[in-house]
PDB file of C-alpha atoms and ligand atoms in Angstrom:
ATOM      1  CA  UNK A   9      -8.307  19.597   9.056  1.00 88.00           C
ATOM      2  CA  UNK A  10      -5.850  16.991   7.769  1.00 94.00           C
ATOM      3  CA  UNK A  11      -7.043  13.440   7.141  1.00 95.00           C
ATOM      4  CA  UNK A  12      -4.922  12.329  10.130  1.00 96.00           C
ATOM      5  CA  UNK A  13      -6.705  14.906  12.264  1.00 96.00           C
ATOM      6  CA  UNK A  14     -10.090  13.649  11.066  1.00 96.00           C
ATOM      7  CA  UNK A  15      -9.218  10.030  11.859  1.00 97.00           C
ATOM      8  CA  UNK A  16      -7.995  11.009  15.333  1.00 97.00           C
ATOM      9  CA  UNK A  17     -11.103  13.076  15.938  1.00 97.00           C
ATOM     10  CA  UNK A  18     -13.257  10.091  15.081  1.00 96.00           C
ATOM     11  CA  UNK A  19     -11.194   7.902  17.433  1.00 96.00           C
ATOM     12  CA  UNK A  20     -11.693  10.349  20.292  1.00 95.00           C
ATOM     13  CA  UNK A  21     -15.483  10.411  19.907  1.00 93.00           C
ATOM     14  CA  UNK A  22     -15.944   7.059  21.647  1.00 86.00           C
ATOM     15  CA  UNK A  23     -17.717   7.284  24.991  1.00 85.00           C
ATOM     16  CA  UNK A  24     -15.523   5.871  27.764  1.00 87.00           C
ATOM     17  CA  UNK A  25     -18.583   4.418  29.504  1.00 87.00           C
ATOM     18  CA  UNK A  26     -19.136   2.077  26.570  1.00 87.00           C
ATOM     19  CA  UNK A  27     -15.643   0.590  26.704  1.00 89.00           C
ATOM     20  CA  UNK A  28     -14.509  -2.502  28.598  1.00 91.00           C
ATOM     21  CA  UNK A  29     -12.174  -1.735  31.485  1.00 92.00           C
ATOM     22  CA  UNK A  30      -9.512  -4.018  29.984  1.00 93.00           C
ATOM     23  CA  UNK A  31      -9.708  -2.176  26.640  1.00 94.00           C
ATOM     24  CA  UNK A  32      -9.403   1.235  28.291  1.00 94.00           C
ATOM     25  CA  UNK A  33      -6.176   0.094  29.929  1.00 95.00           C
ATOM     26  CA  UNK A  34      -4.892  -1.295  26.623  1.00 96.00           C
ATOM     27  CA  UNK A  35      -5.546   2.018  24.860  1.00 96.00           C
ATOM     28  CA  UNK A  36      -3.970   3.984  27.680  1.00 96.00           C
ATOM     29  CA  UNK A  37      -0.936   1.721  27.559  1.00 96.00           C
ATOM     30  CA  UNK A  38      -0.584   2.120  23.773  1.00 96.00           C
ATOM     31  CA  UNK A  39      -0.807   5.891  24.045  1.00 97.00           C
ATOM     32  CA  UNK A  40       1.760   6.200  26.843  1.00 96.00           C
ATOM     33  CA  UNK A  41       4.246   3.550  25.727  1.00 95.00           C
ATOM     34  CA  UNK A  42       4.288   4.723  22.093  1.00 95.00           C
ATOM     35  CA  UNK A  43       4.158   8.389  23.069  1.00 94.00           C
ATOM     36  CA  UNK A  44       6.931  10.927  23.053  1.00 93.00           C
ATOM     37  CA  UNK A  45       8.675   9.560  26.134  1.00 94.00           C
ATOM     38  CA  UNK A  46       8.169   6.580  28.422  1.00 94.00           C
ATOM     39  CA  UNK A  47      11.302   6.620  30.516  1.00 92.00           C
ATOM     40  CA  UNK A  48      12.058   6.439  34.216  1.00 89.00           C
ATOM     41  CA  UNK A  49      12.824  10.184  34.005  1.00 91.00           C
ATOM     42  CA  UNK A  50       9.603  11.355  32.389  1.00 94.00           C
ATOM     43  CA  UNK A  51       6.509  10.124  30.646  1.00 95.00           C
ATOM     44  CA  UNK A  52       5.254  12.469  27.924  1.00 95.00           C
ATOM     45  CA  UNK A  53       2.295  12.198  25.603  1.00 96.00           C
ATOM     46  CA  UNK A  54       2.411  14.872  22.905  1.00 95.00           C
ATOM     47  CA  UNK A  55      -0.085  15.737  20.179  1.00 96.00           C
ATOM     48  CA  UNK A  56      -0.984  18.627  17.904  1.00 96.00           C
ATOM     49  CA  UNK A  57      -4.710  18.126  18.582  1.00 96.00           C
ATOM     50  CA  UNK A  58      -6.402  19.474  21.705  1.00 95.00           C
ATOM     51  CA  UNK A  59      -9.169  16.848  21.485  1.00 96.00           C
ATOM     52  CA  UNK A  60      -6.628  13.999  21.479  1.00 97.00           C
ATOM     53  CA  UNK A  61      -4.954  15.486  24.540  1.00 96.00           C
ATOM     54  CA  UNK A  62      -8.319  15.833  26.336  1.00 95.00           C
ATOM     55  CA  UNK A  63      -9.310  12.290  25.426  1.00 96.00           C
ATOM     56  CA  UNK A  64      -6.076  10.770  26.753  1.00 96.00           C
ATOM     57  CA  UNK A  65      -6.308  12.958  29.861  1.00 95.00           C
ATOM     58  CA  UNK A  66      -9.805  11.592  30.639  1.00 95.00           C
ATOM     59  CA  UNK A  67      -8.895   8.035  29.692  1.00 94.00           C
ATOM     60  CA  UNK A  68      -5.926   8.113  32.042  1.00 94.00           C
ATOM     61  CA  UNK A  69      -7.969   9.442  34.928  1.00 93.00           C
ATOM     62  CA  UNK A  70     -10.537   6.722  34.307  1.00 92.00           C
ATOM     63  CA  UNK A  71      -7.865   3.988  34.344  1.00 90.00           C
ATOM     64  CA  UNK A  72      -5.834   5.226  37.309  1.00 88.00           C
ATOM     65  CA  UNK A  73      -8.578   6.761  39.384  1.00 88.00           C
ATOM     66  CA  UNK A  74      -6.378   9.823  39.756  1.00 87.00           C
ATOM     67  CA  UNK A  75      -4.614  12.293  37.525  1.00 88.00           C
ATOM     68  CA  UNK A  76      -0.808  12.236  37.453  1.00 91.00           C
ATOM     69  CA  UNK A  77      -0.494  14.327  34.305  1.00 92.00           C
ATOM     70  CA  UNK A  78       0.544  17.911  34.086  1.00 93.00           C
ATOM     71  CA  UNK A  79      -0.846  19.687  31.034  1.00 94.00           C
ATOM     72  CA  UNK A  80       1.703  21.686  29.089  1.00 94.00           C
ATOM     73  CA  UNK A  81       1.481  23.755  25.950  1.00 92.00           C
ATOM     74  CA  UNK A  82       4.410  24.449  23.648  1.00 86.00           C
ATOM     75  CA  UNK A  83       4.159  26.043  20.209  1.00 84.00           C
ATOM     76  CA  UNK A  84       1.698  23.852  18.331  1.00 88.00           C
ATOM     77  CA  UNK A  85       1.818  20.896  20.746  1.00 94.00           C
ATOM     78  CA  UNK A  86      -0.428  19.815  23.574  1.00 95.00           C
ATOM     79  CA  UNK A  87       1.555  17.820  26.108  1.00 95.00           C
ATOM     80  CA  UNK A  88       0.653  15.589  29.014  1.00 96.00           C
ATOM     81  CA  UNK A  89       3.675  15.132  31.247  1.00 95.00           C
ATOM     82  CA  UNK A  90       4.400  12.929  34.246  1.00 95.00           C
ATOM     83  CA  UNK A  91       7.554  13.673  36.239  1.00 93.00           C
ATOM     84  CA  UNK A  92       8.705  12.657  39.704  1.00 92.00           C
ATOM     85  CA  UNK A  93      10.050   9.220  40.599  1.00 92.00           C
ATOM     86  CA  UNK A  94       7.006   8.196  42.667  1.00 93.00           C
ATOM     87  CA  UNK A  95       4.447   8.989  39.992  1.00 93.00           C
ATOM     88  CA  UNK A  96       6.500   7.337  37.285  1.00 93.00           C
ATOM     89  CA  UNK A  97       7.003   4.243  39.427  1.00 93.00           C
ATOM     90  CA  UNK A  98       3.244   4.042  39.838  1.00 93.00           C
ATOM     91  CA  UNK A  99       2.724   3.996  36.078  1.00 93.00           C
ATOM     92  CA  UNK A 100       5.617   1.585  35.518  1.00 94.00           C
ATOM     93  CA  UNK A 101       4.345  -0.839  38.167  1.00 93.00           C
ATOM     94  CA  UNK A 102       0.823  -0.558  36.830  1.00 92.00           C
ATOM     95  CA  UNK A 103       1.843  -1.647  33.327  1.00 94.00           C
ATOM     96  CA  UNK A 104       4.421  -4.166  34.513  1.00 93.00           C
ATOM     97  CA  UNK A 105       7.519  -2.268  33.445  1.00 93.00           C
ATOM     98  CA  UNK A 106      10.819  -2.181  35.292  1.00 88.00           C
ATOM     99  CA  UNK A 107      12.745   1.067  35.248  1.00 81.00           C
ATOM    100  CA  UNK A 108      15.975  -0.935  35.137  1.00 81.00           C
ATOM    101  CA  UNK A 109      14.897  -2.438  31.832  1.00 80.00           C
ATOM    102  CA  UNK A 110      17.499  -1.476  29.211  1.00 77.00           C
ATOM    103  CA  UNK A 111      15.343  -1.670  26.123  1.00 85.00           C
ATOM    104  CA  UNK A 112      11.760  -0.541  26.088  1.00 90.00           C
ATOM    105  CA  UNK A 113       9.607  -3.507  25.017  1.00 93.00           C
ATOM    106  CA  UNK A 114       5.906  -4.061  24.696  1.00 94.00           C
ATOM    107  CA  UNK A 115       4.388  -5.965  27.612  1.00 93.00           C
ATOM    108  CA  UNK A 116       1.650  -7.993  25.951  1.00 92.00           C
ATOM    109  CA  UNK A 117       0.208  -8.772  29.370  1.00 92.00           C
ATOM    110  CA  UNK A 118      -1.481  -5.371  29.141  1.00 93.00           C
ATOM    111  CA  UNK A 119      -3.767  -6.501  26.365  1.00 88.00           C
ATOM    112  CA  UNK A 120      -4.155 -10.165  27.078  1.00 79.00           C
ATOM    113  CA  UNK A 121      -7.718 -10.431  25.798  1.00 85.00           C
ATOM    114  CA  UNK A 122      -8.633 -10.439  22.113  1.00 86.00           C
ATOM    115  CA  UNK A 123     -10.908  -7.454  22.622  1.00 92.00           C
ATOM    116  CA  UNK A 124      -7.989  -5.292  23.802  1.00 94.00           C
ATOM    117  CA  UNK A 125      -5.478  -5.469  20.951  1.00 94.00           C
ATOM    118  CA  UNK A 126      -7.382  -3.036  18.697  1.00 94.00           C
ATOM    119  CA  UNK A 127      -7.424  -0.535  21.551  1.00 95.00           C
ATOM    120  CA  UNK A 128      -3.695  -0.838  22.071  1.00 96.00           C
ATOM    121  CA  UNK A 129      -3.247  -0.085  18.352  1.00 96.00           C
ATOM    122  CA  UNK A 130      -5.680   2.812  18.649  1.00 97.00           C
ATOM    123  CA  UNK A 131      -3.702   4.292  21.561  1.00 97.00           C
ATOM    124  CA  UNK A 132      -0.499   3.855  19.564  1.00 97.00           C
ATOM    125  CA  UNK A 133      -2.035   5.570  16.529  1.00 98.00           C
ATOM    126  CA  UNK A 134      -3.143   8.530  18.652  1.00 97.00           C
ATOM    127  CA  UNK A 135       0.402   8.754  20.045  1.00 97.00           C
ATOM    128  CA  UNK A 136       2.654   8.269  17.020  1.00 97.00           C
ATOM    129  CA  UNK A 137       0.535   7.505  13.969  1.00 97.00           C
ATOM    130  CA  UNK A 138      -0.278   9.584  10.905  1.00 97.00           C
ATOM    131  CA  UNK A 139      -2.151   8.851   7.722  1.00 97.00           C
ATOM    132  CA  UNK A 140      -1.833  10.797   4.477  1.00 96.00           C
ATOM    133  CA  UNK A 141      -4.845  12.270   2.681  1.00 95.00           C
ATOM    134  CA  UNK A 142      -5.934   9.451   0.314  1.00 93.00           C
ATOM    135  CA  UNK A 143      -6.467  12.042  -2.439  1.00 91.00           C
ATOM    136  CA  UNK A 144      -2.687  12.457  -2.484  1.00 92.00           C
ATOM    137  CA  UNK A 145      -1.245   9.120  -1.529  1.00 92.00           C
ATOM    138  CA  UNK A 146      -1.895   5.912   0.374  1.00 94.00           C
ATOM    139  CA  UNK A 147       0.400   6.020   3.368  1.00 97.00           C
ATOM    140  CA  UNK A 148      -0.064   5.315   7.058  1.00 98.00           C
ATOM    141  CA  UNK A 149       2.817   5.220   9.511  1.00 97.00           C
ATOM    142  CA  UNK A 150       3.854   4.900  13.121  1.00 98.00           C
ATOM    143  CA  UNK A 151       7.087   6.667  14.054  1.00 96.00           C
ATOM    144  CA  UNK A 152       8.763   4.899  16.964  1.00 94.00           C
ATOM    145  CA  UNK A 153      11.939   6.109  18.692  1.00 87.00           C
ATOM    146  CA  UNK A 154      13.389   2.724  19.697  1.00 91.00           C
ATOM    147  CA  UNK A 155      14.423  -0.227  17.563  1.00 92.00           C
ATOM    148  CA  UNK A 156      13.267  -3.047  19.892  1.00 94.00           C
ATOM    149  CA  UNK A 157       9.999  -1.291  20.596  1.00 95.00           C
ATOM    150  CA  UNK A 158       9.331  -0.865  16.884  1.00 96.00           C
ATOM    151  CA  UNK A 159      10.162  -4.546  16.262  1.00 96.00           C
ATOM    152  CA  UNK A 160       7.651  -5.582  18.923  1.00 96.00           C
ATOM    153  CA  UNK A 161       5.099  -3.204  17.462  1.00 97.00           C
ATOM    154  CA  UNK A 162       5.673  -4.441  13.921  1.00 97.00           C
ATOM    155  CA  UNK A 163       4.997  -7.971  15.138  1.00 95.00           C
ATOM    156  CA  UNK A 164       1.733  -6.934  16.758  1.00 94.00           C
ATOM    157  CA  UNK A 165       0.553  -5.178  13.582  1.00 95.00           C
ATOM    158  CA  UNK A 166       1.404  -8.144  11.363  1.00 94.00           C
ATOM    159  CA  UNK A 167      -0.101 -10.597  13.882  1.00 89.00           C
ATOM    160  CA  UNK A 168      -3.332  -8.635  13.438  1.00 89.00           C
ATOM    161  CA  UNK A 169      -3.209  -9.693   9.778  1.00 92.00           C
ATOM    162  CA  UNK A 170      -2.096  -6.315   8.458  1.00 95.00           C
ATOM    163  CA  UNK A 171       0.754  -6.152   5.959  1.00 95.00           C
ATOM    164  CA  UNK A 172       3.240  -3.484   7.039  1.00 96.00           C
ATOM    165  CA  UNK A 173       6.853  -2.581   6.309  1.00 96.00           C
ATOM    166  CA  UNK A 174       9.640  -1.003   8.312  1.00 96.00           C
ATOM    167  CA  UNK A 175      12.278   1.596   7.550  1.00 96.00           C
ATOM    168  CA  UNK A 176      14.702   3.677   9.608  1.00 94.00           C
ATOM    169  CA  UNK A 177      14.251   7.366   8.879  1.00 92.00           C
ATOM    170  CA  UNK A 178      16.257  10.137  10.574  1.00 89.00           C
ATOM    171  CA  UNK A 179      17.092   7.877  13.504  1.00 87.00           C
ATOM    172  CA  UNK A 180      13.465   6.891  14.023  1.00 91.00           C
ATOM    173  CA  UNK A 181      12.000   3.479  13.312  1.00 95.00           C
ATOM    174  CA  UNK A 182       8.995   3.711  11.062  1.00 97.00           C
ATOM    175  CA  UNK A 183       6.376   0.993  10.721  1.00 97.00           C
ATOM    176  CA  UNK A 184       4.315   1.896   7.663  1.00 97.00           C
ATOM    177  CA  UNK A 185       1.561   0.692   5.363  1.00 97.00           C
ATOM    178  CA  UNK A 186       1.592   1.683   1.728  1.00 95.00           C
ATOM    179  CA  UNK A 187      -1.495   0.124   0.163  1.00 93.00           C
ATOM    180  CA  UNK A 188      -5.085   1.225   0.527  1.00 93.00           C
ATOM    181  CA  UNK A 189      -6.487  -2.161   1.504  1.00 94.00           C
ATOM    182  CA  UNK A 190      -4.215  -2.635   4.507  1.00 96.00           C
ATOM    183  CA  UNK A 191      -4.721   0.989   5.532  1.00 96.00           C
ATOM    184  CA  UNK A 192      -8.468   0.341   5.439  1.00 95.00           C
ATOM    185  CA  UNK A 193      -7.953  -2.791   7.548  1.00 95.00           C
ATOM    186  CA  UNK A 194      -5.932  -0.922  10.145  1.00 96.00           C
ATOM    187  CA  UNK A 195      -8.369   1.997  10.348  1.00 96.00           C
ATOM    188  CA  UNK A 196     -11.299  -0.390  10.699  1.00 95.00           C
ATOM    189  CA  UNK A 197      -9.457  -2.394  13.362  1.00 94.00           C
ATOM    190  CA  UNK A 198      -8.821   0.676  15.510  1.00 94.00           C
ATOM    191  CA  UNK A 199     -12.441   1.817  15.136  1.00 93.00           C
ATOM    192  CA  UNK A 200     -12.211   4.582  12.517  1.00 93.00           C
ATOM    193  CA  UNK A 201     -14.963   3.212  10.283  1.00 91.00           C
ATOM    194  CA  UNK A 202     -16.185   6.607   9.069  1.00 92.00           C
ATOM    195  CA  UNK A 203     -12.666   7.495   7.909  1.00 93.00           C
ATOM    196  CA  UNK A 204     -12.346   4.079   6.263  1.00 92.00           C
ATOM    197  CA  UNK A 205     -15.496   4.762   4.245  1.00 92.00           C
ATOM    198  CA  UNK A 206     -14.116   8.137   3.208  1.00 91.00           C
ATOM    199  CA  UNK A 207     -10.884   6.508   2.064  1.00 91.00           C
ATOM    200  CA  UNK A 208     -12.804   3.902   0.093  1.00 91.00           C
ATOM    201  CA  UNK A 209     -14.929   6.521  -1.628  1.00 91.00           C
ATOM    202  CA  UNK A 210     -11.831   8.548  -2.590  1.00 91.00           C
ATOM    203  CA  UNK A 211     -10.316   5.353  -3.966  1.00 89.00           C
ATOM    204  CA  UNK A 212     -13.379   4.613  -6.110  1.00 90.00           C
ATOM    205  CA  UNK A 213     -13.382   8.161  -7.502  1.00 90.00           C
ATOM    206  CA  UNK A 214      -9.670   7.922  -8.284  1.00 88.00           C
ATOM    207  CA  UNK A 215     -10.101   4.564 -10.026  1.00 88.00           C
ATOM    208  CA  UNK A 216     -12.946   5.981 -12.125  1.00 89.00           C
ATOM    209  CA  UNK A 217     -10.872   8.999 -13.129  1.00 88.00           C
ATOM    210  CA  UNK A 218      -7.965   6.770 -14.127  1.00 88.00           C
ATOM    211  CA  UNK A 219     -10.251   4.554 -16.143  1.00 87.00           C
ATOM    212  CA  UNK A 220     -11.753   7.531 -17.993  1.00 88.00           C
ATOM    213  CA  UNK A 221      -8.296   8.979 -18.640  1.00 88.00           C
ATOM    214  CA  UNK A 222      -7.051   5.685 -20.014  1.00 88.00           C
ATOM    215  CA  UNK A 223     -10.083   5.488 -22.318  1.00 86.00           C
ATOM    216  CA  UNK A 224      -9.582   9.074 -23.533  1.00 86.00           C
ATOM    217  CA  UNK A 225      -5.873   8.485 -24.148  1.00 87.00           C
ATOM    218  CA  UNK A 226      -6.663   5.348 -26.079  1.00 85.00           C
ATOM    219  CA  UNK A 227      -9.196   7.132 -28.281  1.00 85.00           C
ATOM    220  CA  UNK A 228      -6.869  10.096 -28.860  1.00 84.00           C
ATOM    221  CA  UNK A 229      -4.126   7.728 -29.977  1.00 85.00           C
ATOM    222  CA  UNK A 230      -6.514   6.023 -32.393  1.00 84.00           C
ATOM    223  CA  UNK A 231      -7.684   9.312 -33.890  1.00 83.00           C
ATOM    224  CA  UNK A 232      -4.091  10.508 -34.242  1.00 84.00           C
ATOM    225  CA  UNK A 233      -3.150   7.310 -36.040  1.00 86.00           C
ATOM    226  CA  UNK A 234      -6.025   7.535 -38.525  1.00 84.00           C
ATOM    227  CA  UNK A 235      -5.403  11.248 -39.187  1.00 85.00           C
ATOM    228  CA  UNK A 236      -1.745  10.513 -39.957  1.00 87.00           C
ATOM    229  CA  UNK A 237      -2.702   7.657 -42.265  1.00 89.00           C
ATOM    230  CA  UNK A 238      -5.213   9.925 -44.028  1.00 90.00           C
ATOM    231  CA  UNK A 239      -2.562  12.579 -44.655  1.00 89.00           C
ATOM    232  CA  UNK A 240      -0.187  10.033 -46.189  1.00 92.00           C
ATOM    233  CA  UNK A 241      -2.995   8.875 -48.487  1.00 93.00           C
ATOM    234  CA  UNK A 242      -3.766  12.445 -49.558  1.00 93.00           C
ATOM    235  CA  UNK A 243      -0.109  13.074 -50.361  1.00 93.00           C
ATOM    236  CA  UNK A 244      -0.120   9.946 -52.546  1.00 93.00           C
ATOM    237  CA  UNK A 245      -3.344  10.949 -54.331  1.00 94.00           C
ATOM    238  CA  UNK A 246      -1.980  14.448 -55.025  1.00 93.00           C
ATOM    239  CA  UNK A 247       1.176  12.964 -56.448  1.00 93.00           C
ATOM    240  CA  UNK A 248      -0.796  10.706 -58.791  1.00 94.00           C
ATOM    241  CA  UNK A 249      -2.918  13.652 -59.992  1.00 93.00           C
ATOM    242  CA  UNK A 250       0.185  15.745 -60.625  1.00 92.00           C
ATOM    243  CA  UNK A 251       2.200  13.090 -62.434  1.00 91.00           C
ATOM    244  CA  UNK A 252      -0.331  11.126 -64.447  1.00 92.00           C
ATOM    245  CA  UNK A 253      -3.785  12.555 -63.803  1.00 92.00           C
ATOM    246  CA  UNK A 254      -6.635  11.123 -61.756  1.00 91.00           C
ATOM    247  CA  UNK A 255      -8.248   9.521 -64.820  1.00 92.00           C
ATOM    248  CA  UNK A 256      -5.390   7.033 -65.088  1.00 93.00           C
ATOM    249  CA  UNK A 257      -6.864   5.276 -62.038  1.00 92.00           C
ATOM    250  CA  UNK A 258      -9.555   2.616 -62.493  1.00 91.00           C
ATOM    251  CA  UNK A 259     -13.046   4.036 -61.855  1.00 90.00           C
ATOM    252  CA  UNK A 260     -13.585   2.462 -58.390  1.00 88.00           C
ATOM    253  CA  UNK A 261     -10.159   3.728 -57.254  1.00 93.00           C
ATOM    254  CA  UNK A 262     -10.799   7.166 -58.661  1.00 94.00           C
ATOM    255  CA  UNK A 263     -14.032   7.636 -56.737  1.00 94.00           C
ATOM    256  CA  UNK A 264     -12.357   6.608 -53.481  1.00 95.00           C
ATOM    257  CA  UNK A 265      -9.315   8.826 -54.142  1.00 94.00           C
ATOM    258  CA  UNK A 266     -11.480  11.902 -54.760  1.00 94.00           C
ATOM    259  CA  UNK A 267     -13.606  11.113 -51.698  1.00 94.00           C
ATOM    260  CA  UNK A 268     -10.496  10.861 -49.533  1.00 93.00           C
ATOM    261  CA  UNK A 269      -9.069  14.064 -50.944  1.00 91.00           C
ATOM    262  CA  UNK A 270     -12.211  15.953 -49.899  1.00 91.00           C
ATOM    263  CA  UNK A 271     -12.533  14.220 -46.517  1.00 89.00           C
ATOM    264  CA  UNK A 272      -9.173  13.880 -44.766  1.00 86.00           C
ATOM    265  CA  UNK A 273     -10.848  13.261 -41.375  1.00 84.00           C
ATOM    266  CA  UNK A 274     -13.087  10.353 -42.456  1.00 88.00           C
ATOM    267  CA  UNK A 275     -12.430   6.893 -41.042  1.00 89.00           C
ATOM    268  CA  UNK A 276     -12.080   3.931 -43.426  1.00 92.00           C
ATOM    269  CA  UNK A 277     -15.536   2.749 -42.368  1.00 92.00           C
ATOM    270  CA  UNK A 278     -17.089   6.135 -43.192  1.00 93.00           C
ATOM    271  CA  UNK A 279     -15.309   6.249 -46.550  1.00 94.00           C
ATOM    272  CA  UNK A 280     -16.674   2.806 -47.412  1.00 95.00           C
ATOM    273  CA  UNK A 281     -20.204   3.858 -46.525  1.00 95.00           C
ATOM    274  CA  UNK A 282     -19.960   7.016 -48.662  1.00 94.00           C
ATOM    275  CA  UNK A 283     -18.999   5.252 -51.888  1.00 94.00           C
ATOM    276  CA  UNK A 284     -21.680   4.862 -54.591  1.00 93.00           C
ATOM    277  CA  UNK A 285     -21.313   1.116 -54.108  1.00 93.00           C
ATOM    278  CA  UNK A 286     -20.661   0.728 -50.359  1.00 93.00           C
ATOM    279  CA  UNK A 287     -17.528  -1.129 -49.417  1.00 94.00           C
ATOM    280  CA  UNK A 288     -16.284  -2.767 -46.213  1.00 95.00           C
ATOM    281  CA  UNK A 289     -13.556  -1.231 -44.087  1.00 94.00           C
ATOM    282  CA  UNK A 290     -11.049  -3.822 -45.258  1.00 95.00           C
ATOM    283  CA  UNK A 291     -12.064  -3.300 -48.888  1.00 95.00           C
ATOM    284  CA  UNK A 292     -11.385   0.436 -48.528  1.00 95.00           C
ATOM    285  CA  UNK A 293      -8.048  -0.265 -46.894  1.00 94.00           C
ATOM    286  CA  UNK A 294      -7.086  -2.594 -49.721  1.00 95.00           C
ATOM    287  CA  UNK A 295      -7.840   0.048 -52.375  1.00 95.00           C
ATOM    288  CA  UNK A 296      -6.079   2.804 -50.490  1.00 95.00           C
ATOM    289  CA  UNK A 297      -3.007   0.574 -50.110  1.00 94.00           C
ATOM    290  CA  UNK A 298      -3.066   0.040 -53.871  1.00 94.00           C
ATOM    291  CA  UNK A 299      -3.177   3.831 -54.403  1.00 94.00           C
ATOM    292  CA  UNK A 300      -0.200   4.191 -52.058  1.00 94.00           C
ATOM    293  CA  UNK A 301       1.638   1.537 -54.074  1.00 94.00           C
ATOM    294  CA  UNK A 302       1.013   3.379 -57.346  1.00 93.00           C
ATOM    295  CA  UNK A 303       2.294   6.632 -55.841  1.00 93.00           C
ATOM    296  CA  UNK A 304       5.317   4.817 -54.406  1.00 92.00           C
ATOM    297  CA  UNK A 305       6.240   3.624 -57.928  1.00 92.00           C
ATOM    298  CA  UNK A 306       5.877   7.175 -59.262  1.00 89.00           C
ATOM    299  CA  UNK A 307       8.461   8.389 -56.738  1.00 84.00           C
ATOM    300  CA  UNK A 308      11.131   6.114 -58.156  1.00 80.00           C
TER     301      UNK A 308
HETATM  302 ZN1   ZN B 404     -10.465  -5.673  26.335  1.00 88.85          ZN
END
């Protein structure tokens, strides 16, 4: 199951008996208004998950005391459809909408109490929200067909303290969240705490992996640098041997040069420790630089 599917499953596990009446209505409103269609011609809630469809079906019956929906099935979608002027008028009147209204707007009167707003967002997420698997990407979005409706919705999301952005994609208005913290906030707000924990744990694992990778890259770069430096030193030592013989070097330089020649992989610290009279890292570097200088002169 996709991460979106998991979140929605969690959201549908809530027992209706434990919800406030006002919150049930707010969730129902979010699901219908932000669903596939909320027009005076038809009201359609569409989802790819059977459990979401069942949940909304029950929620609606609970709110209205009767069932106006017709269940439909097309390809991979489960649809709940309301047609017929009388039934639609009932729903419109119930939520304080006027079928003459030109632009579909959000009627905040349907979630007047503080307790209700999260449920409106939850209903909206079940209707038009998706969230990407955090292993791939941090992205949560609501795809909304109408400009004014999406502007109202954006305001509600940001009023809830969540940082979101908007974009128009293929004629649809998208309200989206791109960072893990605000995604966590939204999921927690709408009641998907289990999914939030999963997202957080994925994030921690990812951060750890990145940290380890950075450390490994850093060490590899260091090793590569010292190996390259060692090779340059060996070239210089070989040149000195060939041109003027190793014995032309002062004794303490000679010992270091021969040690380096035999141990191309040794770090400066290790070289210093292996000398008959141990020498610091910087002392070794100083002598090796001198050897390089001598070889440099020989090249001219
Ligand atoms: Zn409420």
